[in-house]
Amino acid sequence: MDALSGLLSAFGLSASAGLNAYVPLLIVALVARFTNWIHLESPWDALTSVWVIGALLLLGLIEFFADKVPVANHINDVLQTFVRPAAGAVLFAASTRVVTQIHPIVALVAGLVVAGSVHAVKAAAVRPAVTATTGGTGNIVVSLTEDLISLVVSILSILVPVVIAAVIILLTAYVVWWLWRREQTPRVA
């Protein structure tokens, strides 16, 4: 069960990184540094460094505010196209017990694919649709919602990995349904 728990936690954390790279990284770093709930193996234990935690906090604040400003949020999404999948890869590989039971390359690729997929849906489908339908005014609410989801999913990934599996399945099903419904809606010329 430990391997399954670690694997579910890895999927939840990397999916969370697809929405916001710095929230799950910061949560893992803080939990690993100040509790015994997570033990990071080398080289991932570098996340617990005060300098790394400080850098994650600073980058997270910059990303938080950049994502709330119209136009800057789209530039931020372009830049985050590289950061979020990388963060997902690190989180997947660094997750508890997974790196010792899954080859590190497989773990990195899995995290990259999970975070990259979530980010791709967000940046290529959800955000442009919100911008087009609200003239950009809805982006702040959507961004805050993404940050909140990232925070909750990250915490649950550490505390209750099985719940995260259900949440990921439900969110994925909802996004697929929403995209399908959007395609089925007749366009007004």
Coordinates of C-alpha atoms in Angstrom, one line a residue:
M1 CA 0.0 0.0 0.0
D2 CA 2.9 2.4 0.6
A3 CA 3.9 2.2 -3.1
L4 CA 0.4 2.8 -4.2
S5 CA 0.0 5.7 -1.7
G6 CA 3.3 7.2 -3.0
L7 CA 2.2 6.8 -6.6
L8 CA -1.1 8.4 -6.0
S9 CA 0.6 11.3 -4.1
A10 CA 3.0 11.7 -7.0
F11 CA 0.2 11.9 -9.5
G12 CA -1.7 14.4 -7.4
L13 CA 1.3 16.7 -6.8
S14 CA 2.3 16.7 -10.5
A15 CA -1.2 17.4 -11.6
S16 CA -1.3 20.3 -9.1
A17 CA 1.9 21.6 -10.6
G18 CA 0.1 21.8 -14.0
L19 CA -2.0 24.6 -12.5
N20 CA 0.6 26.3 -10.4
A21 CA 4.2 25.1 -10.3
Y22 CA 5.3 26.8 -7.1
V23 CA 2.4 25.9 -4.7
P24 CA 3.0 22.1 -4.7
L25 CA 6.8 22.6 -4.7
L26 CA 6.6 24.9 -1.7
I27 CA 4.2 22.7 0.2
V28 CA 6.4 19.6 -0.3
A29 CA 9.5 21.6 0.7
L30 CA 7.9 22.9 3.8
V31 CA 6.3 19.6 4.8
A32 CA 9.6 17.8 4.2
R33 CA 11.5 20.4 6.2
F34 CA 9.3 20.8 9.2
T35 CA 7.5 17.4 9.6
N36 CA 8.3 13.7 9.2
W37 CA 5.3 13.1 6.8
I38 CA 7.6 13.3 3.8
H39 CA 11.2 12.2 3.5
L40 CA 12.9 13.4 0.4
E41 CA 15.8 11.3 -0.9
S42 CA 18.9 12.8 -2.5
P43 CA 18.9 14.9 -4.7
W44 CA 15.3 16.0 -4.0
D45 CA 16.2 16.8 -0.4
A46 CA 17.6 20.1 -1.8
L47 CA 14.0 21.3 -1.8
T48 CA 14.2 21.6 2.0
S49 CA 17.0 24.2 1.8
V50 CA 16.1 27.6 3.2
W51 CA 17.4 29.2 0.0
V52 CA 15.2 27.0 -2.2
I53 CA 12.2 27.6 0.0
G54 CA 12.8 31.3 -0.2
A55 CA 13.2 31.2 -4.0
L56 CA 10.0 29.2 -4.3
L57 CA 8.2 31.7 -2.2
L58 CA 9.5 34.6 -4.3
L59 CA 8.8 32.9 -7.6
G60 CA 5.3 31.9 -6.3
L61 CA 4.5 35.5 -5.4
I62 CA 5.7 36.8 -8.8
E63 CA 3.6 34.1 -10.6
F64 CA 0.6 34.8 -8.4
F65 CA 0.5 38.5 -9.3
A66 CA 1.5 38.1 -13.0
D67 CA -1.3 35.6 -13.5
K68 CA -3.9 38.1 -12.3
V69 CA -3.0 40.9 -14.8
P70 CA -4.6 40.8 -18.2
V71 CA -2.1 40.2 -21.0
A72 CA 0.6 39.4 -18.5
N73 CA -1.3 36.2 -17.6
H74 CA -0.9 35.0 -21.2
I75 CA 2.8 35.8 -21.2
N76 CA 3.0 34.0 -17.8
D77 CA 1.3 30.9 -19.3
V78 CA 3.8 30.8 -22.1
L79 CA 6.7 31.0 -19.6
Q80 CA 5.1 28.5 -17.3
T81 CA 4.8 26.0 -20.3
F82 CA 8.4 25.1 -19.4
V83 CA 8.3 25.5 -15.7
R84 CA 5.1 23.6 -14.8
P85 CA 5.9 20.3 -16.5
A86 CA 9.4 20.5 -15.0
A87 CA 8.0 21.1 -11.6
G88 CA 5.6 18.1 -12.1
A89 CA 8.5 15.9 -13.1
V90 CA 10.5 16.9 -9.9
L91 CA 7.4 16.4 -7.7
F92 CA 6.6 13.0 -9.2
A93 CA 10.2 11.8 -8.8
A94 CA 10.6 13.3 -5.4
S95 CA 7.4 12.0 -3.9
T96 CA 7.6 9.7 -1.0
R97 CA 9.0 6.2 -1.7
V98 CA 8.2 6.4 -5.4
V99 CA 11.7 7.2 -6.6
T100 CA 13.1 4.0 -5.1
Q101 CA 10.4 1.8 -6.6
I102 CA 10.1 3.4 -10.1
H103 CA 13.0 4.1 -12.3
P104 CA 13.8 7.8 -12.0
I105 CA 13.5 8.4 -15.7
V106 CA 10.0 6.9 -15.8
A107 CA 9.0 9.0 -12.8
L108 CA 10.3 12.2 -14.3
V109 CA 8.6 11.5 -17.6
A110 CA 5.3 10.6 -15.9
G111 CA 5.4 13.8 -13.9
L112 CA 6.3 15.8 -17.0
V113 CA 3.3 14.3 -18.9
V114 CA 0.8 14.8 -16.1
A115 CA 1.7 18.4 -15.3
G116 CA 2.2 19.2 -19.0
S117 CA -1.2 17.8 -19.8
V118 CA -3.0 19.8 -17.1
H119 CA -1.1 22.9 -18.1
A120 CA -1.9 22.4 -21.8
V121 CA -5.7 22.1 -21.1
K122 CA -5.5 25.2 -18.9
A123 CA -3.4 27.3 -21.3
A124 CA -4.8 26.2 -24.6
A125 CA -8.5 25.6 -23.9
V126 CA -9.7 27.0 -20.6
R127 CA -7.9 30.4 -20.3
P128 CA -8.5 31.4 -24.0
A129 CA -12.2 30.5 -23.6
V130 CA -12.5 32.5 -20.4
T131 CA -10.7 35.5 -22.0
A132 CA -12.9 35.3 -25.2
T133 CA -16.2 35.1 -23.3
T134 CA -15.5 37.6 -20.5
G135 CA -13.1 40.0 -22.3
G136 CA -10.4 39.0 -19.8
T137 CA -12.3 40.1 -16.7
G138 CA -13.0 36.4 -15.7
N139 CA -9.3 35.6 -15.7
I140 CA -8.7 36.8 -12.1
V141 CA -11.4 34.6 -10.7
V142 CA -10.2 31.6 -12.8
S143 CA -6.6 32.2 -11.7
L144 CA -7.6 32.4 -8.0
T145 CA -9.6 29.2 -8.5
E146 CA -6.7 27.5 -10.1
D147 CA -4.4 28.6 -7.2
L148 CA -6.9 27.3 -4.7
I149 CA -7.3 24.0 -6.5
S150 CA -3.6 23.6 -6.7
L151 CA -3.3 24.3 -2.9
V152 CA -6.1 21.9 -2.0
V153 CA -4.9 19.1 -4.3
S154 CA -1.3 19.5 -3.1
I155 CA -2.3 19.2 0.6
L156 CA -4.7 16.3 -0.1
S157 CA -1.9 14.6 -2.2
I158 CA 0.2 14.5 0.9
L159 CA -2.5 13.7 3.4
V160 CA -5.0 11.5 1.5
P161 CA -3.6 10.3 -1.8
V162 CA -6.5 8.0 -2.6
V163 CA -8.9 11.0 -2.5
I164 CA -6.6 12.7 -5.0
A165 CA -7.0 9.8 -7.5
A166 CA -10.8 10.3 -7.3
V167 CA -10.4 14.1 -7.7
I168 CA -8.1 13.8 -10.7
I169 CA -10.5 11.4 -12.4
L170 CA -13.5 13.6 -11.7
L171 CA -11.7 16.8 -12.9
T172 CA -10.5 15.1 -16.0
A173 CA -14.0 13.7 -16.8
Y174 CA -15.4 17.2 -16.2
V175 CA -12.8 18.9 -18.6
V176 CA -13.4 16.2 -21.3
W177 CA -17.2 16.7 -20.9
W178 CA -16.9 20.5 -21.0
L179 CA -14.7 20.4 -24.1
W180 CA -17.1 17.9 -25.8
R181 CA -20.1 20.1 -24.9
R182 CA -18.3 23.2 -26.2
E183 CA -17.7 21.4 -29.5
Q184 CA -21.4 20.3 -29.7
T185 CA -22.7 23.8 -29.1
P186 CA -23.8 25.4 -32.4
R187 CA -21.7 28.5 -33.3
V188 CA -23.5 31.8 -34.0
A189 CA -22.3 33.3 -37.2

